[in-house]
Amino acid sequence: MATYLDLQNGFYNGFSQGLGFAPDIPFQMIQPSPPLIAGANQDQQLWNYFNNIPPFSLTQNYIASGGNQFTSDYSGLFSALQGAPNNFSADVGPKCNTAWDAFVATLPYTTSLSQFPMIFRNWAVRNGFISVANVGASDLAQLLLDPISSAQLSLMLYKPAGATPPNWGEGYLDLVNLLNVAPNRAFSLNSSTMNSSVSNSWTKSANEGFFGLWGGSSSSSSQSSTFAASNVTVAATFQHALQFGATPGDWYNSSAMSLAYANKDGAPWVASSPINWNNTFGSRGNMQRFASTLVVVSGMNVVVTSSAVFSKEDQNAIHNNSGAGMWPFYSANSSSGSSTDVQFNNQGNMTVTFTSQPNVPIVVGAIVEPVSVFVGQDAAQAYMKHLASIRGA
């Protein structure tokens, strides 16, 4: 008799293979999967997925503002790093330095770092710091040559914390344009013949945090257990399926990040800081892995059937909670994006049908990169392996 974890693992295998991934590709399912609707905050909706640091699990119970966040952890990291020695603060004096920091916080985050020396010189002349205008500009020019100092200057444009949402180089319109020409995908699953072994996956079996039969429910509930113990079939088609990558905005400095990762002890780490290499990049660190690529679909048509016989009481409970979305995508009804329909026949067998509009993106997963790959330590090898997986699909 299959357990709910068996069913979840079997679906993971079937879904990832249907998307064309080799068993060891670090694919992570993302649940729930609501549509990304065009609107005023469409870019931020998308970037929230990249900003969320994924757990060590084959399934992520995604909460847009929960858990570890890339930008906040990154900002904390650079409070524990020290760049090459520079005399800017001493040369301009405390009064000028404080006023300059306050001014930088008012600049738009799109301000180019290369403009900082000129901006400082002009600002100093206008604000009564003429005597330090040139030396301050020269010191800033030197700061920009150091990766750590340059990264810290970039972060100043995003403060106070939360005032400017984190951005990535590619946005919602880029996603839609690429998705509309992406190939279709289809797969099927039968729980009586599925492969539920995930011991060769990138997590070596770790899979947790997922919902039960409906969104927010427990996988150990009576309805979830009854569902998993029955024969379950899935027939899924996606009009378009895309792997979408985006580059962190100017708040991110890849050279500085690589430098911090490559040096476990000593410079550029500040010895007295409570933030260190181990609690950042180590086995219990908050920046062990990143969502480098999102798996996005549109035009979804998924039919799930169950041979379980649900009592009238269970049927009512399922109907009453189906608005939160149903396994496996938990895509709730949306007037502009998706639909979930639950039906029972006279014998109490259930059929769930998911549909989504053709041009509306739905994020269903991510490719998860360990920090060593993300910062470029193993980038070439990982990229070639990923390409081989795609070409072999």
Short mmCIF file of C-alpha atoms in Angstrom, two decimals:
data_model
loop_
_atom_site.label_atom_id
_atom_site.label_comp_id
_atom_site.label_asym_id
_atom_site.label_seq_id
_atom_site.Cartn_x
_atom_site.Cartn_y
_atom_site.Cartn_z
CA MET A 1 0.00 0.00 0.00
CA ALA A 2 1.49 3.30 -1.11
CA THR A 3 2.01 6.09 1.40
CA TYR A 4 1.50 9.74 0.62
CA LEU A 5 5.28 10.22 0.49
CA ASP A 6 5.49 7.38 -2.05
CA LEU A 7 2.90 9.15 -4.21
CA GLN A 8 4.68 12.49 -3.89
CA ASN A 9 8.01 10.93 -4.82
CA GLY A 10 6.47 9.01 -7.71
CA PHE A 11 4.92 12.19 -9.04
CA TYR A 12 8.24 14.00 -8.69
CA ASN A 13 9.93 11.35 -10.84
CA GLY A 14 7.19 11.34 -13.46
CA PHE A 15 6.96 15.11 -13.63
CA SER A 16 10.70 15.75 -13.80
CA GLN A 17 11.12 13.09 -16.51
CA GLY A 18 8.16 14.55 -18.39
CA LEU A 19 9.94 17.90 -18.35
CA GLY A 20 13.02 16.23 -19.81
CA PHE A 21 15.32 16.24 -16.77
CA ALA A 22 17.82 13.51 -15.97
CA PRO A 23 17.38 11.92 -12.51
CA ASP A 24 20.29 13.80 -10.95
CA ILE A 25 19.37 17.28 -12.22
CA PRO A 26 18.60 19.43 -9.14
CA PHE A 27 14.95 20.03 -10.02
CA GLN A 28 12.62 21.12 -7.23
CA MET A 29 8.82 21.16 -7.48
CA ILE A 30 7.22 24.37 -6.22
CA GLN A 31 3.81 24.14 -4.59
CA PRO A 32 1.38 25.86 -4.62
CA SER A 33 1.46 27.03 -8.23
CA PRO A 34 -0.77 30.09 -8.71
CA PRO A 35 -0.78 31.93 -12.05
CA LEU A 36 1.44 34.98 -12.43
CA ILE A 37 -1.03 37.66 -13.48
CA ALA A 38 0.03 40.73 -15.45
CA GLY A 39 -0.27 43.92 -13.43
CA ALA A 40 1.53 46.66 -11.57
CA ASN A 41 3.73 44.28 -9.55
CA GLN A 42 4.20 41.61 -12.22
CA ASP A 43 8.00 41.81 -12.14
CA GLN A 44 8.14 41.57 -8.36
CA GLN A 45 5.84 38.53 -8.36
CA LEU A 46 8.34 36.81 -10.62
CA TRP A 47 11.47 38.01 -8.82
CA ASN A 48 10.14 36.78 -5.48
CA TYR A 49 10.77 33.23 -6.71
CA PHE A 50 14.43 34.02 -7.37
CA ASN A 51 14.71 35.88 -4.07
CA ASN A 52 13.47 32.89 -2.07
CA ILE A 53 16.29 30.56 -0.99
CA PRO A 54 15.04 27.00 -1.57
CA PRO A 55 15.12 24.33 1.13
CA PHE A 56 16.97 21.03 0.79
CA SER A 57 13.92 19.15 -0.48
CA LEU A 58 12.50 17.82 -3.74
CA THR A 59 9.40 19.90 -3.00
CA GLN A 60 9.21 23.50 -1.87
CA ASN A 61 6.17 24.80 -0.03
CA TYR A 62 6.57 28.27 -1.48
CA ILE A 63 5.76 31.39 0.52
CA ALA A 64 6.73 34.61 -1.27
CA SER A 65 7.89 36.46 1.85
CA GLY A 66 8.81 33.53 4.07
CA GLY A 67 12.02 31.69 4.89
CA ASN A 68 15.48 32.82 3.90
CA GLN A 69 15.51 35.65 1.39
CA PHE A 70 18.45 36.08 -0.97
CA THR A 71 18.74 39.86 -0.73
CA SER A 72 18.40 40.12 3.05
CA ASP A 73 20.89 37.30 3.66
CA TYR A 74 23.25 38.82 1.08
CA SER A 75 23.04 42.20 2.79
CA GLY A 76 23.77 40.56 6.14
CA LEU A 77 26.76 38.79 4.62
CA PHE A 78 28.38 42.04 3.52
CA SER A 79 28.01 43.52 6.98
CA ALA A 80 30.50 40.81 8.00
CA LEU A 81 33.04 41.52 5.26
CA GLN A 82 35.71 44.17 5.02
CA GLY A 83 37.19 45.55 1.82
CA ALA A 84 40.72 46.67 1.15
CA PRO A 85 41.95 49.58 3.35
CA ASN A 86 40.72 52.95 2.13
CA ASN A 87 40.94 56.45 3.57
CA PHE A 88 37.60 57.83 2.35
CA SER A 89 36.00 58.20 5.80
CA ALA A 90 39.12 59.73 7.33
CA ASP A 91 39.84 61.98 4.37
CA VAL A 92 36.36 63.53 4.17
CA GLY A 93 35.73 63.62 7.94
CA PRO A 94 32.81 62.31 10.01
CA LYS A 95 30.40 65.17 9.25
CA CYS A 96 30.82 64.84 5.49
CA ASN A 97 30.79 61.04 5.65
CA THR A 98 27.47 60.96 7.57
CA ALA A 99 25.86 63.48 5.23
CA TRP A 100 27.12 61.56 2.19
CA ASP A 101 25.71 58.25 3.45
CA ALA A 102 22.32 59.91 3.96
CA PHE A 103 22.46 61.34 0.44
CA VAL A 104 23.39 58.01 -1.15
CA ALA A 105 20.30 56.45 0.44
CA THR A 106 18.17 58.88 -1.60
CA LEU A 107 19.71 57.95 -4.93
CA PRO A 108 17.75 55.63 -7.26
CA TYR A 109 19.00 52.05 -7.21
CA THR A 110 19.64 52.33 -10.95
CA THR A 111 22.52 54.76 -10.28
CA SER A 112 25.72 53.41 -11.82
CA LEU A 113 28.58 52.87 -9.39
CA SER A 114 30.99 54.26 -11.95
CA GLN A 115 29.30 57.65 -11.48
CA PHE A 116 29.92 57.75 -7.73
CA PRO A 117 33.20 59.72 -7.82
CA MET A 118 31.65 62.43 -10.04
CA ILE A 119 28.42 62.44 -8.03
CA PHE A 120 30.40 62.87 -4.81
CA ARG A 121 32.51 65.70 -6.23
CA ASN A 122 29.43 67.64 -7.38
CA TRP A 123 27.55 66.92 -4.15
CA ALA A 124 30.49 68.01 -1.98
CA VAL A 125 30.84 71.32 -3.84
CA ARG A 126 27.12 72.06 -3.50
CA ASN A 127 26.98 71.18 0.19
CA GLY A 128 29.97 73.06 1.61
CA PHE A 129 32.56 70.27 1.53
CA ILE A 130 34.65 71.82 -1.25
CA SER A 131 37.97 71.12 0.44
CA VAL A 132 37.44 67.33 0.37
CA ALA A 133 35.64 67.10 -2.98
CA ASN A 134 38.64 65.89 -4.97
CA VAL A 135 40.23 63.60 -2.39
CA GLY A 136 36.84 62.00 -1.63
CA ALA A 137 36.19 61.41 -5.32
CA SER A 138 39.65 59.86 -5.69
CA ASP A 139 39.07 57.58 -2.70
CA LEU A 140 35.72 56.46 -4.09
CA ALA A 141 37.35 55.64 -7.41
CA GLN A 142 39.81 53.42 -5.53
CA LEU A 143 36.98 51.78 -3.54
CA LEU A 144 35.28 50.74 -6.76
CA LEU A 145 38.34 48.67 -7.71
CA ASP A 146 37.85 46.44 -4.66
CA PRO A 147 35.02 43.85 -5.05
CA ILE A 148 33.95 43.94 -1.38
CA SER A 149 33.91 47.72 -1.13
CA SER A 150 32.16 48.01 -4.49
CA ALA A 151 29.48 45.52 -3.35
CA GLN A 152 28.92 47.46 -0.13
CA LEU A 153 28.49 50.69 -2.10
CA SER A 154 25.90 48.99 -4.33
CA LEU A 155 23.91 47.87 -1.30
CA MET A 156 23.76 51.45 -0.02
CA LEU A 157 21.45 52.21 -2.95
CA TYR A 158 18.97 49.63 -1.61
CA LYS A 159 18.74 51.02 1.90
CA PRO A 160 16.96 51.43 4.18
CA ALA A 161 16.21 47.71 4.07
CA GLY A 162 12.98 46.99 2.22
CA ALA A 163 12.67 50.51 0.78
CA THR A 164 13.66 49.28 -2.67
CA PRO A 165 12.50 45.77 -3.64
CA PRO A 166 15.23 43.54 -5.09
CA ASN A 167 15.34 43.43 -8.87
CA TRP A 168 16.63 40.99 -11.47
CA GLY A 169 17.78 41.76 -14.99
CA GLU A 170 14.95 39.90 -16.75
CA GLY A 171 11.32 40.49 -15.94
CA TYR A 172 7.75 39.42 -16.56
CA LEU A 173 7.54 40.53 -20.20
CA ASP A 174 10.77 38.68 -21.00
CA LEU A 175 9.25 35.57 -19.43
CA VAL A 176 5.98 35.84 -21.37
CA ASN A 177 7.73 36.41 -24.68
CA LEU A 178 9.97 33.37 -24.22
CA LEU A 179 7.18 31.19 -22.84
CA ASN A 180 4.91 31.85 -25.81
CA VAL A 181 7.42 30.22 -28.17
CA ALA A 182 8.57 27.45 -25.82
CA PRO A 183 7.81 23.79 -26.74
CA ASN A 184 4.93 21.79 -25.30
CA ARG A 185 5.30 19.02 -22.75
CA ALA A 186 3.18 16.06 -21.67
CA PHE A 187 3.47 13.19 -19.24
CA SER A 188 1.35 10.55 -17.55
CA LEU A 189 1.57 8.72 -14.24
CA ASN A 190 -0.03 5.60 -12.81
CA SER A 191 0.65 5.00 -9.13
CA SER A 192 0.46 1.23 -9.60
CA THR A 193 3.50 1.29 -11.90
CA MET A 194 5.29 4.50 -10.83
CA ASN A 195 8.86 4.64 -9.62
CA SER A 196 8.80 6.14 -6.12
CA SER A 197 12.53 5.80 -5.44
CA VAL A 198 14.32 9.15 -5.24
CA SER A 199 17.54 7.86 -3.69
CA ASN A 200 19.49 8.95 -6.78
CA SER A 201 18.04 12.45 -6.78
CA TRP A 202 20.02 15.56 -5.85
CA THR A 203 18.70 15.44 -2.26
CA LYS A 204 19.24 11.66 -1.92
CA SER A 205 15.57 11.25 -0.83
CA ALA A 206 14.93 14.41 1.24
CA ASN A 207 11.40 15.53 0.42
CA GLU A 208 9.31 17.39 2.95
CA GLY A 209 7.07 20.36 3.63
CA PHE A 210 4.46 19.48 1.00
CA PHE A 211 0.69 19.72 1.44
CA GLY A 212 -1.81 16.89 1.63
CA LEU A 213 -4.77 16.36 -0.71
CA TRP A 214 -5.71 20.05 -0.73
CA GLY A 215 -3.67 23.20 -0.16
CA GLY A 216 -2.74 23.70 3.47
CA SER A 217 -3.82 20.21 4.54
CA SER A 218 -1.63 17.59 6.19
CA SER A 219 -0.24 14.73 4.16
CA SER A 220 -1.18 12.46 7.07
CA SER A 221 -4.89 13.40 7.10
CA SER A 222 -7.40 10.60 6.58
CA GLN A 223 -8.44 11.94 3.16
CA SER A 224 -4.81 12.25 2.05
CA SER A 225 -3.99 8.73 3.23
CA THR A 226 -7.07 7.27 1.51
CA PHE A 227 -6.15 9.08 -1.70
CA ALA A 228 -2.52 7.90 -1.68
CA ALA A 229 -3.41 4.29 -0.90
CA SER A 230 -5.67 4.05 -3.96
CA ASN A 231 -4.72 3.86 -7.61
CA VAL A 232 -3.99 7.39 -8.82
CA THR A 233 -3.47 8.42 -12.43
CA VAL A 234 -2.27 11.72 -13.81
CA ALA A 235 -2.54 12.85 -17.44
CA ALA A 236 -0.89 16.23 -17.98
CA THR A 237 -0.27 18.46 -20.99
CA PHE A 238 1.30 21.90 -21.06
CA GLN A 239 0.96 24.06 -24.14
CA HIS A 240 4.30 25.65 -23.33
CA ALA A 241 7.06 24.76 -20.84
CA LEU A 242 10.13 26.92 -20.30
CA GLN A 243 13.29 27.06 -18.21
CA PHE A 244 13.65 30.74 -17.37
CA GLY A 245 16.80 32.21 -15.87
CA ALA A 246 17.37 35.75 -14.61
CA THR A 247 20.45 37.66 -13.48
CA PRO A 248 20.45 39.46 -10.10
CA GLY A 249 20.36 43.24 -10.39
CA ASP A 250 23.12 45.69 -9.61
CA TRP A 251 22.70 45.06 -5.89
CA TYR A 252 24.55 41.77 -6.46
CA ASN A 253 28.31 41.53 -6.98
CA SER A 254 29.36 38.09 -8.21
CA SER A 255 33.09 38.75 -7.73
CA ALA A 256 32.61 39.76 -4.11
CA MET A 257 30.36 36.77 -3.45
CA SER A 258 32.95 34.42 -4.95
CA LEU A 259 35.67 36.02 -2.85
CA ALA A 260 33.67 35.50 0.34
CA TYR A 261 32.92 31.88 -0.55
CA ALA A 262 36.50 31.05 -1.53
CA ASN A 263 37.99 32.25 1.78
CA LYS A 264 36.71 30.39 4.84
CA ASP A 265 38.98 32.13 7.32
CA GLY A 266 40.60 35.54 7.50
CA ALA A 267 40.09 38.34 5.00
CA PRO A 268 37.64 39.48 3.83
CA TRP A 269 35.73 38.16 6.88
CA VAL A 270 35.61 40.36 9.98
CA ALA A 271 36.72 38.09 12.82
CA SER A 272 34.49 39.74 15.43
CA SER A 273 31.28 39.43 13.40
CA PRO A 274 28.64 36.83 14.42
CA ILE A 275 28.15 36.15 10.71
CA ASN A 276 30.84 33.83 9.37
CA TRP A 277 31.53 31.37 6.56
CA ASN A 278 30.02 28.39 8.39
CA ASN A 279 26.66 29.98 9.21
CA THR A 280 26.48 31.48 5.73
CA PHE A 281 27.75 28.81 3.32
CA GLY A 282 28.28 25.80 5.60
CA SER A 283 26.02 22.78 6.22
CA ARG A 284 23.70 24.86 8.38
CA GLY A 285 24.21 28.14 6.57
CA ASN A 286 21.47 30.39 5.25
CA MET A 287 22.95 30.68 1.74
CA GLN A 288 23.69 27.08 0.75
CA ARG A 289 21.65 27.02 -2.48
CA PHE A 290 19.79 29.26 -4.91
CA ALA A 291 16.98 29.05 -7.46
CA SER A 292 18.98 29.80 -10.60
CA THR A 293 16.28 28.85 -13.11
CA LEU A 294 12.50 28.67 -12.88
CA VAL A 295 10.40 26.03 -14.62
CA VAL A 296 7.34 27.82 -15.98
CA VAL A 297 4.34 26.44 -17.90
CA SER A 298 1.20 27.81 -19.54
CA GLY A 299 -1.88 26.28 -21.13
CA MET A 300 -2.04 23.60 -18.45
CA ASN A 301 -4.51 20.71 -18.68
CA VAL A 302 -4.10 18.11 -15.95
CA VAL A 303 -6.55 15.35 -15.06
CA VAL A 304 -6.08 13.39 -11.82
CA THR A 305 -8.23 10.33 -11.13
CA SER A 306 -8.49 8.30 -7.95
CA SER A 307 -9.95 4.82 -7.47
CA ALA A 308 -10.45 5.50 -3.75
CA VAL A 309 -14.02 5.38 -2.50
CA PHE A 310 -14.63 8.58 -0.56
CA SER A 311 -17.53 8.75 1.88
CA LYS A 312 -20.08 11.53 1.60
CA GLU A 313 -18.44 13.16 4.60
CA ASP A 314 -15.03 13.06 2.93
CA GLN A 315 -16.51 14.33 -0.34
CA ASN A 316 -17.99 17.33 1.47
CA ALA A 317 -14.66 18.03 3.20
CA ILE A 318 -12.82 17.86 -0.13
CA HIS A 319 -15.35 20.10 -1.89
CA ASN A 320 -15.28 22.61 0.97
CA ASN A 321 -11.49 22.84 0.87
CA SER A 322 -10.85 22.54 -2.87
CA GLY A 323 -10.78 26.33 -3.15
CA ALA A 324 -7.26 26.14 -1.65
CA GLY A 325 -6.16 24.04 -4.64
CA MET A 326 -5.72 20.30 -4.98
CA TRP A 327 -2.76 17.92 -5.33
CA PRO A 328 -0.36 18.07 -7.13
CA PHE A 329 -0.25 21.75 -8.18
CA TYR A 330 -2.63 23.38 -5.69
CA SER A 331 -3.57 25.95 -8.30
CA ALA A 332 -6.71 27.56 -6.88
CA ASN A 333 -9.49 28.97 -9.02
CA SER A 334 -8.64 32.34 -10.52
CA SER A 335 -10.87 34.43 -12.76
CA SER A 336 -7.91 35.39 -14.92
CA GLY A 337 -5.58 32.43 -14.77
CA SER A 338 -6.56 28.95 -13.66
CA SER A 339 -9.38 26.61 -12.70
CA THR A 340 -9.62 23.55 -10.45
CA ASP A 341 -12.69 21.31 -10.75
CA VAL A 342 -13.45 18.38 -8.40
CA GLN A 343 -16.06 15.75 -9.32
CA PHE A 344 -17.20 12.48 -7.71
CA ASN A 345 -19.05 9.67 -9.48
CA ASN A 346 -21.77 7.53 -7.93
CA GLN A 347 -19.18 5.14 -6.48
CA GLY A 348 -17.36 7.97 -4.68
CA ASN A 349 -14.33 7.99 -7.02
CA MET A 350 -12.77 11.40 -7.56
CA THR A 351 -11.60 13.23 -10.68
CA VAL A 352 -9.76 16.54 -10.42
CA THR A 353 -9.20 18.69 -13.50
CA PHE A 354 -6.77 21.61 -13.61
CA THR A 355 -6.75 24.06 -16.50
CA SER A 356 -4.99 27.36 -17.08
CA GLN A 357 -5.15 30.03 -19.76
CA PRO A 358 -2.72 29.76 -22.70
CA ASN A 359 -0.62 32.86 -22.12
CA VAL A 360 -0.57 33.02 -18.32
CA PRO A 361 2.71 31.84 -16.70
CA ILE A 362 2.60 29.34 -13.84
CA VAL A 363 5.80 28.56 -11.91
CA VAL A 364 5.87 24.84 -11.14
CA GLY A 365 9.50 24.31 -10.19
CA ALA A 366 13.07 25.50 -10.10
CA ILE A 367 16.58 24.31 -10.84
CA VAL A 368 18.46 24.58 -7.54
CA GLU A 369 22.16 25.34 -7.62
CA PRO A 370 24.47 24.85 -4.64
CA VAL A 371 26.44 27.94 -3.73
CA SER A 372 29.64 26.45 -5.21
CA VAL A 373 27.99 26.40 -8.64
CA PHE A 374 26.12 29.67 -8.20
CA VAL A 375 29.27 31.65 -7.48
CA GLY A 376 31.07 30.03 -10.37
CA GLN A 377 33.37 27.53 -8.66
CA ASP A 378 31.91 24.62 -10.63
CA ALA A 379 29.97 26.60 -13.20
CA ALA A 380 31.44 25.18 -16.42
CA GLN A 381 30.99 21.56 -15.39
CA ALA A 382 27.43 22.12 -14.14
CA TYR A 383 26.45 24.01 -17.29
CA MET A 384 27.68 21.28 -19.61
CA LYS A 385 25.87 18.63 -17.57
CA HIS A 386 22.67 20.66 -17.69
CA LEU A 387 22.97 21.13 -21.47
CA ALA A 388 23.49 17.39 -21.92
CA SER A 389 20.31 16.72 -19.95
CA ILE A 390 18.27 19.11 -22.08
CA ARG A 391 19.63 17.80 -25.38
CA GLY A 392 18.95 14.24 -24.32
CA ALA A 393 15.31 14.97 -23.51
#
